[in-house]
Amino acid sequence: MSSSEAPNRPSSRKIRPSASLASYFSLHTARELSALAESDLNDFDRIELWLFEGKSTACKVLRELQKCTGLSRRIFFYLAVGVFYMMLLSSNSMAAVANFLSIIYPLFLTVKHLMDPEFERGPQIVFWVIYALYTQYALAHPHKFVLALEPALFFYLWCPATQGAKALYTRMFAPLLEMFVQEKFSPDLWVQVFPWLARILYGARMMEWSYLTRRFTPEQIVELKKCLRRAKGSSSDLSSRCGSSTSSTATAILTKTPIETSRRRRRCPKKQSDF
């Protein structure tokens, strides 16, 4: 009996692990399928929420169509999606659209995490975003960079001690994201903006004074003037170069003076005029 039972033991040992593995994989497969189904339902709920409570231009158009025709806006939405899908199938631009969406969606998530103060990996994302933008620009326009300065710029953006990526984000990208993504305005943040960026955005050659009056409320403009006065008075908090250049640029913007006047005031900060 011992000889007959001996070959049966290893066979029983092989059957039990296979059964346990099958139950394990079936259980995890069921969990994954349920999670996928739940995520699909959540996506559908987001679409419904966007259709009926969204404030974008597309939602307004769908709302007007529903009022004019009496049909549900879901019909027009899914009809537009179907037409767009058929257009992609019939044309050769599907790969380009897919690549475009694969870039825009991660960029949107990155911007969303950048603007979230509770996100733990915010400084790391700031570093990699600034580093990637600089690298792509350097590859696209290599003739605009001096080879001797490129290693220094890479080191400035890479080294944590210099906080180059954080400074560039604070003084260049944060005000833009706050204004155009969150549609908010922080005068304290705009005092720290690079002067050349302020000239590009609100310079006399790029945009008129009416843009400021349309974009900002009178209370926000008053707050900006107060911050500029504080920036003029507190030279110890801000460096003289940054404070004079930023104040002169914003003063030139708010008083509708040309860019050349702001350059003269930057050279002679004592001659800056008050509001």
mmCIF file of C-alpha atoms in Angstrom:
data_model
loop_
_atom_site.group_PDB
_atom_site.id
_atom_site.type_symbol
_atom_site.label_atom_id
_atom_site.label_comp_id
_atom_site.label_asym_id
_atom_site.label_seq_id
_atom_site.Cartn_x
_atom_site.Cartn_y
_atom_site.Cartn_z
ATOM 1 C CA MET A 1 0.000 0.000 0.000
ATOM 2 C CA SER A 2 2.854 2.323 0.668
ATOM 3 C CA SER A 3 4.107 1.860 -2.872
ATOM 4 C CA SER A 4 0.641 2.534 -4.337
ATOM 5 C CA GLU A 5 -0.025 5.609 -2.185
ATOM 6 C CA ALA A 6 3.368 7.158 -2.825
ATOM 7 C CA PRO A 7 2.727 8.238 -6.434
ATOM 8 C CA ASN A 8 -0.696 9.672 -5.506
ATOM 9 C CA ARG A 9 0.664 12.167 -2.986
ATOM 10 C CA PRO A 10 2.490 14.461 -5.416
ATOM 11 C CA SER A 11 -0.528 14.467 -7.723
ATOM 12 C CA SER A 12 -2.780 15.706 -4.884
ATOM 13 C CA ARG A 13 -0.238 18.399 -4.044
ATOM 14 C CA LYS A 14 -0.293 19.614 -7.644
ATOM 15 C CA ILE A 15 -4.098 19.788 -7.809
ATOM 16 C CA ARG A 16 -4.591 21.920 -4.702
ATOM 17 C CA PRO A 17 -2.351 24.847 -5.754
ATOM 18 C CA SER A 18 -3.947 24.938 -9.196
ATOM 19 C CA ALA A 19 -7.420 25.112 -7.663
ATOM 20 C CA SER A 20 -6.373 27.839 -5.256
ATOM 21 C CA LEU A 21 -4.731 29.813 -8.069
ATOM 22 C CA ALA A 22 -7.842 29.476 -10.204
ATOM 23 C CA SER A 23 -10.037 30.765 -7.395
ATOM 24 C CA TYR A 24 -7.538 33.549 -6.681
ATOM 25 C CA PHE A 25 -7.444 34.744 -10.290
ATOM 26 C CA SER A 26 -11.200 34.402 -10.701
ATOM 27 C CA LEU A 27 -11.755 36.486 -7.558
ATOM 28 C CA HIS A 28 -9.341 39.204 -8.660
ATOM 29 C CA THR A 29 -10.729 39.172 -12.181
ATOM 30 C CA ALA A 30 -14.220 39.692 -10.779
ATOM 31 C CA ARG A 31 -12.952 42.567 -8.641
ATOM 32 C CA GLU A 32 -11.217 44.180 -11.591
ATOM 33 C CA LEU A 33 -14.311 43.832 -13.754
ATOM 34 C CA SER A 34 -16.482 45.351 -11.048
ATOM 35 C CA ALA A 35 -14.002 48.208 -10.633
ATOM 36 C CA LEU A 36 -13.998 48.822 -14.393
ATOM 37 C CA ALA A 37 -17.784 48.777 -14.476
ATOM 38 C CA GLU A 38 -17.910 51.225 -11.578
ATOM 39 C CA SER A 39 -15.435 53.547 -13.310
ATOM 40 C CA ASP A 40 -17.516 53.406 -16.488
ATOM 41 C CA LEU A 41 -20.612 54.375 -14.522
ATOM 42 C CA ASN A 42 -18.700 57.224 -12.910
ATOM 43 C CA ASP A 43 -17.614 58.444 -16.344
ATOM 44 C CA PHE A 44 -21.215 58.316 -17.525
ATOM 45 C CA ASP A 45 -22.301 60.304 -14.466
ATOM 46 C CA ARG A 46 -19.643 62.911 -15.237
ATOM 47 C CA ILE A 47 -20.967 63.239 -18.790
ATOM 48 C CA GLU A 48 -24.507 63.678 -17.488
ATOM 49 C CA LEU A 49 -23.329 66.265 -14.970
ATOM 50 C CA TRP A 50 -21.466 68.155 -17.683
ATOM 51 C CA LEU A 51 -24.464 68.075 -20.019
ATOM 52 C CA PHE A 52 -27.025 69.392 -17.547
ATOM 53 C CA GLU A 53 -24.942 71.559 -15.210
ATOM 54 C CA GLY A 54 -22.005 72.667 -17.327
ATOM 55 C CA LYS A 55 -21.385 76.328 -18.123
ATOM 56 C CA SER A 56 -19.207 75.979 -21.202
ATOM 57 C CA THR A 57 -20.077 77.183 -24.693
ATOM 58 C CA ALA A 58 -20.936 73.661 -25.864
ATOM 59 C CA CYS A 59 -23.391 73.225 -22.984
ATOM 60 C CA LYS A 60 -25.054 76.521 -23.866
ATOM 61 C CA VAL A 61 -25.423 75.431 -27.504
ATOM 62 C CA LEU A 62 -26.943 72.096 -26.447
ATOM 63 C CA ARG A 63 -29.309 73.899 -24.102
ATOM 64 C CA GLU A 64 -30.479 76.212 -26.881
ATOM 65 C CA LEU A 65 -30.995 73.251 -29.216
ATOM 66 C CA GLN A 66 -33.122 71.540 -26.596
ATOM 67 C CA LYS A 67 -35.259 74.670 -26.207
ATOM 68 C CA CYS A 68 -35.728 75.092 -29.962
ATOM 69 C CA THR A 69 -36.466 71.470 -30.887
ATOM 70 C CA GLY A 70 -37.902 70.023 -27.689
ATOM 71 C CA LEU A 71 -35.568 67.020 -27.917
ATOM 72 C CA SER A 72 -33.203 66.006 -25.154
ATOM 73 C CA ARG A 73 -29.705 67.386 -25.305
ATOM 74 C CA ARG A 74 -28.383 63.840 -24.903
ATOM 75 C CA ILE A 75 -29.518 63.093 -28.469
ATOM 76 C CA PHE A 76 -27.537 65.990 -29.919
ATOM 77 C CA PHE A 77 -24.494 65.147 -27.822
ATOM 78 C CA TYR A 78 -24.302 61.485 -28.826
ATOM 79 C CA LEU A 79 -25.156 62.387 -32.417
ATOM 80 C CA ALA A 80 -22.224 64.811 -32.495
ATOM 81 C CA VAL A 81 -19.960 62.144 -31.000
ATOM 82 C CA GLY A 82 -21.077 59.632 -33.639
ATOM 83 C CA VAL A 83 -20.553 62.092 -36.500
ATOM 84 C CA PHE A 84 -17.108 62.960 -35.164
ATOM 85 C CA TYR A 85 -16.237 59.265 -34.905
ATOM 86 C CA MET A 86 -17.365 58.587 -38.484
ATOM 87 C CA MET A 87 -15.367 61.570 -39.717
ATOM 88 C CA LEU A 88 -12.277 60.161 -38.031
ATOM 89 C CA LEU A 89 -12.843 56.756 -39.618
ATOM 90 C CA SER A 90 -13.296 58.218 -43.093
ATOM 91 C CA SER A 91 -10.280 60.546 -42.916
ATOM 92 C CA ASN A 92 -6.573 60.060 -42.388
ATOM 93 C CA SER A 93 -6.354 62.358 -39.378
ATOM 94 C CA MET A 94 -7.211 59.782 -36.703
ATOM 95 C CA ALA A 95 -3.588 59.309 -35.684
ATOM 96 C CA ALA A 96 -3.053 63.071 -35.404
ATOM 97 C CA VAL A 97 -6.190 63.513 -33.280
ATOM 98 C CA ALA A 98 -5.204 60.599 -31.038
ATOM 99 C CA ASN A 99 -1.724 62.029 -30.531
ATOM 100 C CA PHE A 100 -3.207 65.445 -29.817
ATOM 101 C CA LEU A 101 -5.563 64.037 -27.184
ATOM 102 C CA SER A 102 -2.777 61.986 -25.641
ATOM 103 C CA ILE A 103 -0.874 65.228 -25.090
ATOM 104 C CA ILE A 104 -3.747 67.497 -24.018
ATOM 105 C CA TYR A 105 -5.241 65.184 -21.374
ATOM 106 C CA PRO A 106 -1.982 64.569 -19.441
ATOM 107 C CA LEU A 107 -1.251 68.284 -19.706
ATOM 108 C CA PHE A 108 -4.662 69.064 -18.225
ATOM 109 C CA LEU A 109 -4.083 66.657 -15.330
ATOM 110 C CA THR A 110 -0.634 68.126 -14.736
ATOM 111 C CA VAL A 111 -2.019 71.656 -14.587
ATOM 112 C CA LYS A 112 -4.777 70.466 -12.256
ATOM 113 C CA HIS A 113 -2.220 68.931 -9.881
ATOM 114 C CA LEU A 114 -0.035 72.028 -10.092
ATOM 115 C CA MET A 115 -2.916 74.216 -8.956
ATOM 116 C CA ASP A 116 -3.824 71.865 -6.085
ATOM 117 C CA PRO A 117 -1.973 72.959 -2.909
ATOM 118 C CA GLU A 118 -2.790 69.670 -1.146
ATOM 119 C CA PHE A 119 -1.044 67.517 -3.745
ATOM 120 C CA GLU A 120 2.050 65.941 -2.169
ATOM 121 C CA ARG A 121 4.189 65.661 -5.295
ATOM 122 C CA GLY A 122 3.574 69.209 -6.443
ATOM 123 C CA PRO A 123 7.236 70.360 -6.297
ATOM 124 C CA GLN A 124 8.363 67.283 -8.246
ATOM 125 C CA ILE A 125 5.782 67.906 -10.967
ATOM 126 C CA VAL A 126 6.834 71.560 -11.119
ATOM 127 C CA PHE A 127 10.438 70.526 -11.652
ATOM 128 C CA TRP A 128 9.694 67.973 -14.366
ATOM 129 C CA VAL A 129 7.256 70.221 -16.226
ATOM 130 C CA ILE A 130 9.665 73.153 -16.338
ATOM 131 C CA TYR A 131 12.558 70.874 -17.225
ATOM 132 C CA ALA A 132 10.585 69.194 -20.021
ATOM 133 C CA LEU A 133 9.431 72.523 -21.480
ATOM 134 C CA TYR A 134 12.956 73.871 -21.486
ATOM 135 C CA THR A 135 14.320 70.679 -23.057
ATOM 136 C CA GLN A 136 11.718 70.665 -25.823
ATOM 137 C CA TYR A 137 12.316 74.321 -26.602
ATOM 138 C CA ALA A 138 16.062 73.770 -26.665
ATOM 139 C CA LEU A 139 15.630 70.865 -29.089
ATOM 140 C CA ALA A 140 13.249 72.818 -31.326
ATOM 141 C CA HIS A 141 15.397 75.983 -31.435
ATOM 142 C CA PRO A 142 19.011 74.981 -30.818
ATOM 143 C CA HIS A 143 20.389 78.018 -32.649
ATOM 144 C CA LYS A 144 18.885 80.364 -30.027
ATOM 145 C CA PHE A 145 20.926 78.927 -27.164
ATOM 146 C CA VAL A 146 24.546 79.572 -26.459
ATOM 147 C CA LEU A 147 26.326 76.297 -25.845
ATOM 148 C CA ALA A 148 28.261 77.724 -22.920
ATOM 149 C CA LEU A 149 25.077 78.820 -21.123
ATOM 150 C CA GLU A 150 23.070 75.659 -21.707
ATOM 151 C CA PRO A 151 24.829 73.531 -19.027
ATOM 152 C CA ALA A 152 24.418 76.382 -16.543
ATOM 153 C CA LEU A 153 20.690 76.611 -17.260
ATOM 154 C CA PHE A 154 20.307 72.848 -16.950
ATOM 155 C CA PHE A 155 22.105 72.934 -13.613
ATOM 156 C CA TYR A 156 19.987 75.874 -12.434
ATOM 157 C CA LEU A 157 16.772 74.016 -13.240
ATOM 158 C CA TRP A 158 18.014 70.687 -11.918
ATOM 159 C CA CYS A 159 19.751 71.619 -8.652
ATOM 160 C CA PRO A 160 17.347 71.620 -5.678
ATOM 161 C CA ALA A 161 19.470 74.183 -3.831
ATOM 162 C CA THR A 162 18.954 76.865 -6.475
ATOM 163 C CA GLN A 163 15.205 76.159 -6.751
ATOM 164 C CA GLY A 164 15.307 77.262 -10.352
ATOM 165 C CA ALA A 165 12.233 75.329 -11.435
ATOM 166 C CA LYS A 166 10.242 76.606 -8.468
ATOM 167 C CA ALA A 167 11.268 80.215 -9.098
ATOM 168 C CA LEU A 168 10.428 79.950 -12.786
ATOM 169 C CA TYR A 169 7.051 78.428 -11.975
ATOM 170 C CA THR A 170 6.263 81.057 -9.324
ATOM 171 C CA ARG A 171 7.218 84.051 -11.437
ATOM 172 C CA MET A 172 6.012 82.875 -14.832
ATOM 173 C CA PHE A 173 3.613 79.932 -14.924
ATOM 174 C CA ALA A 174 1.650 80.310 -11.681
ATOM 175 C CA PRO A 175 0.121 83.719 -12.573
ATOM 176 C CA LEU A 176 -0.806 82.464 -16.043
ATOM 177 C CA LEU A 177 -2.434 79.300 -14.700
ATOM 178 C CA GLU A 178 -4.243 81.246 -12.009
ATOM 179 C CA MET A 179 -5.668 83.720 -14.493
ATOM 180 C CA PHE A 180 -6.514 81.541 -17.487
ATOM 181 C CA VAL A 181 -7.319 78.212 -15.737
ATOM 182 C CA GLN A 182 -8.821 79.209 -12.397
ATOM 183 C CA GLU A 183 -9.967 82.646 -13.644
ATOM 184 C CA LYS A 184 -8.712 84.315 -10.481
ATOM 185 C CA PHE A 185 -6.486 87.294 -9.848
ATOM 186 C CA SER A 186 -3.960 87.648 -7.054
ATOM 187 C CA PRO A 187 -2.178 91.038 -6.959
ATOM 188 C CA ASP A 188 0.425 89.722 -4.514
ATOM 189 C CA LEU A 189 1.360 87.024 -7.013
ATOM 190 C CA TRP A 190 1.514 89.419 -9.953
ATOM 191 C CA VAL A 191 4.020 91.651 -8.161
ATOM 192 C CA GLN A 192 6.544 88.803 -8.463
ATOM 193 C CA VAL A 193 6.047 88.310 -12.204
ATOM 194 C CA PHE A 194 9.000 88.843 -14.496
ATOM 195 C CA PRO A 195 8.883 92.366 -16.004
ATOM 196 C CA TRP A 196 9.311 91.088 -19.552
ATOM 197 C CA LEU A 197 6.377 88.723 -19.071
ATOM 198 C CA ALA A 198 4.201 91.587 -17.860
ATOM 199 C CA ARG A 199 5.192 93.634 -20.900
ATOM 200 C CA ILE A 200 4.318 90.757 -23.229
ATOM 201 C CA LEU A 201 0.938 90.162 -21.607
ATOM 202 C CA TYR A 202 -0.218 93.703 -20.926
ATOM 203 C CA GLY A 203 2.213 95.851 -22.862
ATOM 204 C CA ALA A 204 1.026 98.776 -24.926
ATOM 205 C CA ARG A 205 2.059 97.002 -28.109
ATOM 206 C CA MET A 206 0.215 93.758 -27.350
ATOM 207 C CA MET A 207 -3.034 94.636 -25.576
ATOM 208 C CA GLU A 208 -5.013 97.781 -24.877
ATOM 209 C CA TRP A 209 -6.065 99.204 -21.544
ATOM 210 C CA SER A 210 -9.618 98.009 -22.255
ATOM 211 C CA TYR A 211 -8.435 94.406 -21.794
ATOM 212 C CA LEU A 212 -7.571 95.112 -18.169
ATOM 213 C CA THR A 213 -10.904 96.798 -17.534
ATOM 214 C CA ARG A 214 -12.764 93.863 -19.070
ATOM 215 C CA ARG A 215 -10.724 91.166 -17.345
ATOM 216 C CA PHE A 216 -10.383 92.690 -13.873
ATOM 217 C CA THR A 217 -12.949 94.266 -11.646
ATOM 218 C CA PRO A 218 -12.345 97.765 -10.243
ATOM 219 C CA GLU A 219 -11.724 96.233 -6.830
ATOM 220 C CA GLN A 220 -8.991 94.003 -8.268
ATOM 221 C CA ILE A 221 -7.297 96.947 -9.971
ATOM 222 C CA VAL A 222 -7.389 98.864 -6.677
ATOM 223 C CA GLU A 223 -5.802 95.866 -4.948
ATOM 224 C CA LEU A 224 -3.108 95.746 -7.607
ATOM 225 C CA LYS A 225 -2.324 99.429 -7.045
ATOM 226 C CA LYS A 226 -2.075 98.845 -3.294
ATOM 227 C CA CYS A 227 0.331 95.957 -3.818
ATOM 228 C CA LEU A 228 2.473 98.070 -6.106
ATOM 229 C CA ARG A 229 2.624 100.808 -3.474
ATOM 230 C CA ARG A 230 3.685 98.239 -0.893
ATOM 231 C CA ALA A 231 6.290 96.906 -3.306
ATOM 232 C CA LYS A 232 7.696 100.418 -3.730
ATOM 233 C CA GLY A 233 7.842 101.066 -0.008
ATOM 234 C CA SER A 234 9.247 97.710 1.117
ATOM 235 C CA SER A 235 12.545 97.518 -0.699
ATOM 236 C CA SER A 236 13.918 95.234 2.001
ATOM 237 C CA ASP A 237 11.416 92.484 1.211
ATOM 238 C CA LEU A 238 11.976 92.549 -2.533
ATOM 239 C CA SER A 239 15.270 93.032 -4.243
ATOM 240 C CA SER A 240 15.775 96.476 -5.708
ATOM 241 C CA ARG A 241 16.084 95.114 -9.214
ATOM 242 C CA CYS A 242 12.937 93.019 -9.088
ATOM 243 C CA GLY A 243 10.861 95.569 -7.219
ATOM 244 C CA SER A 244 11.732 98.541 -9.383
ATOM 245 C CA SER A 245 11.317 96.678 -12.643
ATOM 246 C CA THR A 246 8.025 95.064 -11.689
ATOM 247 C CA SER A 247 6.569 98.230 -10.205
ATOM 248 C CA SER A 248 7.591 100.352 -13.159
ATOM 249 C CA THR A 249 6.131 97.866 -15.611
ATOM 250 C CA ALA A 250 2.800 97.615 -13.838
ATOM 251 C CA THR A 251 2.721 101.390 -13.299
ATOM 252 C CA ALA A 252 3.252 101.899 -17.005
ATOM 253 C CA ILE A 253 0.433 99.475 -17.707
ATOM 254 C CA LEU A 254 -2.091 100.992 -15.326
ATOM 255 C CA THR A 255 -1.345 104.583 -16.312
ATOM 256 C CA LYS A 256 -1.300 103.765 -20.043
ATOM 257 C CA THR A 257 2.295 104.888 -20.458
ATOM 258 C CA PRO A 258 4.365 103.299 -23.240
ATOM 259 C CA ILE A 259 6.960 100.623 -22.705
ATOM 260 C CA GLU A 260 9.823 103.030 -23.297
ATOM 261 C CA THR A 261 8.735 105.046 -20.245
ATOM 262 C CA SER A 262 8.790 101.927 -18.122
ATOM 263 C CA ARG A 263 12.328 101.213 -19.287
ATOM 264 C CA ARG A 264 13.436 104.705 -18.278
ATOM 265 C CA ARG A 265 11.810 104.307 -14.892
ATOM 266 C CA ARG A 266 13.567 101.020 -14.416
ATOM 267 C CA ARG A 267 16.901 102.762 -14.834
ATOM 268 C CA CYS A 268 15.890 105.561 -12.452
ATOM 269 C CA PRO A 269 13.635 104.027 -9.785
ATOM 270 C CA LYS A 270 13.611 107.227 -7.721
ATOM 271 C CA LYS A 271 11.644 109.055 -10.438
ATOM 272 C CA GLN A 272 8.723 106.670 -10.412
ATOM 273 C CA SER A 273 5.392 108.456 -10.240
ATOM 274 C CA ASP A 274 2.754 107.532 -7.713
ATOM 275 C CA PHE A 275 -0.760 106.584 -8.606
#
